[in-house]
XYZ file of C-alpha atoms in Angstrom:
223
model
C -58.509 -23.114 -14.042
C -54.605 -24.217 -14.120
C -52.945 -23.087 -17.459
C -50.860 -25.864 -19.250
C -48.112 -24.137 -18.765
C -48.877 -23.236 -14.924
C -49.510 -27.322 -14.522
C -45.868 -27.684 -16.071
C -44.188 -25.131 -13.705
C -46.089 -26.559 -10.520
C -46.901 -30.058 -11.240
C -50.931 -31.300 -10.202
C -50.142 -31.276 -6.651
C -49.002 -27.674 -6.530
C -46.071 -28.105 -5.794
C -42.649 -26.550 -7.579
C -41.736 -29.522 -10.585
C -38.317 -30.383 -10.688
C -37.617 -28.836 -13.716
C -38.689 -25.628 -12.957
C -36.349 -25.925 -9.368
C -33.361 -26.919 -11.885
C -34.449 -23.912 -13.907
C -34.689 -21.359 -10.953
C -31.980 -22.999 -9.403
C -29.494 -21.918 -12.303
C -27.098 -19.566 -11.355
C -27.243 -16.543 -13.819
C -24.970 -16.054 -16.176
C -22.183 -13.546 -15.322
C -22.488 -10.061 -16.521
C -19.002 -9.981 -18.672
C -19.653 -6.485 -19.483
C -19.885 -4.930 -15.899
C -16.928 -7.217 -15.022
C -15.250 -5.326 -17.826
C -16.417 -2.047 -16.431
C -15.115 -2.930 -13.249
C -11.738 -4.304 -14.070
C -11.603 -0.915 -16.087
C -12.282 1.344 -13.156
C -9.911 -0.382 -10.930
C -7.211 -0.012 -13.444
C -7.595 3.650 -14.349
C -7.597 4.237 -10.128
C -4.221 2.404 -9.596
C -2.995 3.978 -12.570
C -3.809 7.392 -11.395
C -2.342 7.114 -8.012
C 0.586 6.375 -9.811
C 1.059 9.409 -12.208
C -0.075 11.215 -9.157
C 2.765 10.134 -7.179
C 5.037 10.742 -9.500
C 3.880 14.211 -10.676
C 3.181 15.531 -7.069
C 7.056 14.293 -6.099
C 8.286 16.547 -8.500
C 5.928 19.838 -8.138
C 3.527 19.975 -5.333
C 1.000 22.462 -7.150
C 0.592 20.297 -9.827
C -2.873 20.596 -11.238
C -5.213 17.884 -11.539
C -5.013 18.258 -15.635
C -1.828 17.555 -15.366
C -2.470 14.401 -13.042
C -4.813 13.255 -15.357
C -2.754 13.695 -18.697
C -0.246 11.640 -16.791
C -2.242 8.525 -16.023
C -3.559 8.705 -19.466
C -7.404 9.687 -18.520
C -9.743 12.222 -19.272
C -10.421 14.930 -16.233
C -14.126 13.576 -15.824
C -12.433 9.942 -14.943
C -10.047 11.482 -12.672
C -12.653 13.547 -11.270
C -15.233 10.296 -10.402
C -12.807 8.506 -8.552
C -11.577 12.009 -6.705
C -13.706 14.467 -6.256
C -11.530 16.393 -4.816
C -7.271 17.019 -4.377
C -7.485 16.097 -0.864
C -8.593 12.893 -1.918
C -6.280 12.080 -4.243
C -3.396 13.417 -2.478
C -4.842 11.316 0.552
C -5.182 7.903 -1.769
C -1.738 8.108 -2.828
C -0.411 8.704 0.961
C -2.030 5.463 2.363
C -1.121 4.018 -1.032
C 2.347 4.231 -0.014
C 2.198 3.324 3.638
C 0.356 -0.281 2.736
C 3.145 -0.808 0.357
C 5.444 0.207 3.201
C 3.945 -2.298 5.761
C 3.097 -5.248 3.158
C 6.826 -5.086 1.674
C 8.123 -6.275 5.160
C 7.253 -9.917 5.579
C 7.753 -10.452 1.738
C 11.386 -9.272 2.390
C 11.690 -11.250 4.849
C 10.745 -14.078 3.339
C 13.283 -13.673 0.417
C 16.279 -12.356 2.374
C 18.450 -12.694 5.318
C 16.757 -10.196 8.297
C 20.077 -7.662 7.504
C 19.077 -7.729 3.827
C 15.838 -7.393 4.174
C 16.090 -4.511 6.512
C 18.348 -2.631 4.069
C 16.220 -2.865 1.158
C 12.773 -2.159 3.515
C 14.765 1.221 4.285
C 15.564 2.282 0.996
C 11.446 1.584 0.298
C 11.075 4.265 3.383
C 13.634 6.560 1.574
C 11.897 6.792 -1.422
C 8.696 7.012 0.430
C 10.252 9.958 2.589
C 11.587 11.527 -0.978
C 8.001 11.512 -1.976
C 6.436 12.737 1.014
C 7.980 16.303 0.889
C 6.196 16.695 -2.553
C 2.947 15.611 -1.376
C 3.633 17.411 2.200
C 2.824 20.948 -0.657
C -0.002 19.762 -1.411
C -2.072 19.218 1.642
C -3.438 21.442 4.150
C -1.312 21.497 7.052
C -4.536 20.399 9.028
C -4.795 16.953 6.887
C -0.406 16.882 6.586
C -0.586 16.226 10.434
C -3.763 13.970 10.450
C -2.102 11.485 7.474
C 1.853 11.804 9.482
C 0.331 10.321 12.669
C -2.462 8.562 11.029
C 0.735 6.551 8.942
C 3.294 6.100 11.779
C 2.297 3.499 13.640
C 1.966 0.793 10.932
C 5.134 1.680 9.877
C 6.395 1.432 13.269
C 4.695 -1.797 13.692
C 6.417 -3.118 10.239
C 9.910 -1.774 11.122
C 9.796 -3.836 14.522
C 8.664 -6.743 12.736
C 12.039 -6.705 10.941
C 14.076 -5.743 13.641
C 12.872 -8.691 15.836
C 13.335 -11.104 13.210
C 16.798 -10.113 13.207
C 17.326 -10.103 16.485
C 15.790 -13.282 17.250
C 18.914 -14.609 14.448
C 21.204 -12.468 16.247
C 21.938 -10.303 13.612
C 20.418 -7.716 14.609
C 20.459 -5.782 18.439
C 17.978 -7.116 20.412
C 18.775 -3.553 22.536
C 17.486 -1.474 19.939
C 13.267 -0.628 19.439
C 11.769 0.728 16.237
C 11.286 4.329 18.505
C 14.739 4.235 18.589
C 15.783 3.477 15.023
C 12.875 5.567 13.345
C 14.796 8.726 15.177
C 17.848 7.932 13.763
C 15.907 8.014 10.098
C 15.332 11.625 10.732
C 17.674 12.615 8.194
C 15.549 11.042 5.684
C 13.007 14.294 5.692
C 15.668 16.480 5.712
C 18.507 15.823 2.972
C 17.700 17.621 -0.111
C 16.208 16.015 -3.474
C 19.081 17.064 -5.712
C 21.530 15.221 -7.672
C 23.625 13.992 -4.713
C 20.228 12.406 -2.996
C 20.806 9.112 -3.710
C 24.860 8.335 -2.998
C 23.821 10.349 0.674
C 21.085 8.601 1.426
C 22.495 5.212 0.704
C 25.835 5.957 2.666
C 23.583 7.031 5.713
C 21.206 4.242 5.768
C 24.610 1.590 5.428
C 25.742 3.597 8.450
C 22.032 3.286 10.081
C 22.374 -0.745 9.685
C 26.204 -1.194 10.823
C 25.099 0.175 13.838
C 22.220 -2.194 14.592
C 24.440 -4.843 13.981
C 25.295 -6.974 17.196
C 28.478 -5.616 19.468
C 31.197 -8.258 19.411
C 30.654 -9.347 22.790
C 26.831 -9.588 22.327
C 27.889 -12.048 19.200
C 30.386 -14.059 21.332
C 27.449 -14.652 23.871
C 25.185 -15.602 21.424
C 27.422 -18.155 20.040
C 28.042 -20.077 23.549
């Protein structure tokens, strides 16, 4: 025989009562405390990609203790989200290259194609300053695999801003991101002293004058 309470979930005809659909029908209430937990972990990632940047930049054999007392974390919640340097030496490389590629469009949404090409360049300095610090500590193996595995967005984003330019005129339309990305060569090899910044900032001024248009190409452009 049908309990009472079995009558109440499934009516006399057997069938689901409309209470009980409402009832199992109601979403669950959301866990605030794994939300927590989650929001936590994704901070204390960021936030250790960070420090790592910054401490690998300055001395490629830094040990992980030392990454981990710069983030502000203990070694066992460095060591959960990478298990190993590799990884975290890996993280921080594509890190930087999705910053590289995603900080195109926004720049050239907020600034003339000429400005917005300057200031995407000095992003690639600083990314180039960074890169001979991490470039210590990788395996030469995994160095190579990361340089080719991050040249081609970065290509892709450079041509992005050099065609917007062009397509204003402001830019040579003569000129492809090959091209231009040769030219940047220098960036890998000026040294990271004191005199870093005032050389890399004349040479990338002189990298941009010379994509400007010819005056001839301008006159055209203006008929």
């Amino acid at each position: 025989m049908w309990t009472g309470v079995r009558y109440e979930r499934y009516g006399l005809n057997g069938r689901l009562s409309r209470r009980a659909r409402v009832r199992d029908e109601d979403p669950q209430p959301a866990d605030d405390g794994a939300r927590a937990k989650r929001s936590d972990a994704t901070r204390n990632r960021a936030n250790i990609v960070t420090a790592a940047r910054d401490v690998l930049a300055g001395d490629g054999d830094a040990s992980m203790h030392a990454i981990a007392k710069a983030a502000g974390v203990g070694q066992g919640t460095l060591y959960r989200h990478f298990p190993t340097r590799e990884a975290l030496v890996m993280a921080v490389h594509r890190t930087d290259i999705a910053g590289l590629v995603d900080a195109a469009p926004l720049l050239l949404a907020q600034h003339d194609p000429v400005l917005a090409l300057r200031l995407w360049l000095d992003h690639l300095a600083q990314y180039g300053r960074i890169k001979r610090g991490l470039g210590s500590a990788l395996h030469t193996v995994m160095h190579d695999q990361l340089m080719t595995e991050g040249y081609a967005p970065v290509l892709r984003a450079l041509a992005h801003l050099l065609e917007a330019g062009a397509r204003e005129d402001r830019i040579r339309a003569d000129v492809t991101a090959d091209e231009v990305m040769l030219l940047l060569g220098f960036l890998w090899r000026i040294e990271a002293d004191e005199t870093w910044s005032s050389r890399v900032e004349r040479m990338l001024d002189l990298v941009v004058d010379g994509l400007r248009p010819r005056g001839s190409e301008r006159g055209h452009a203006s008929l």
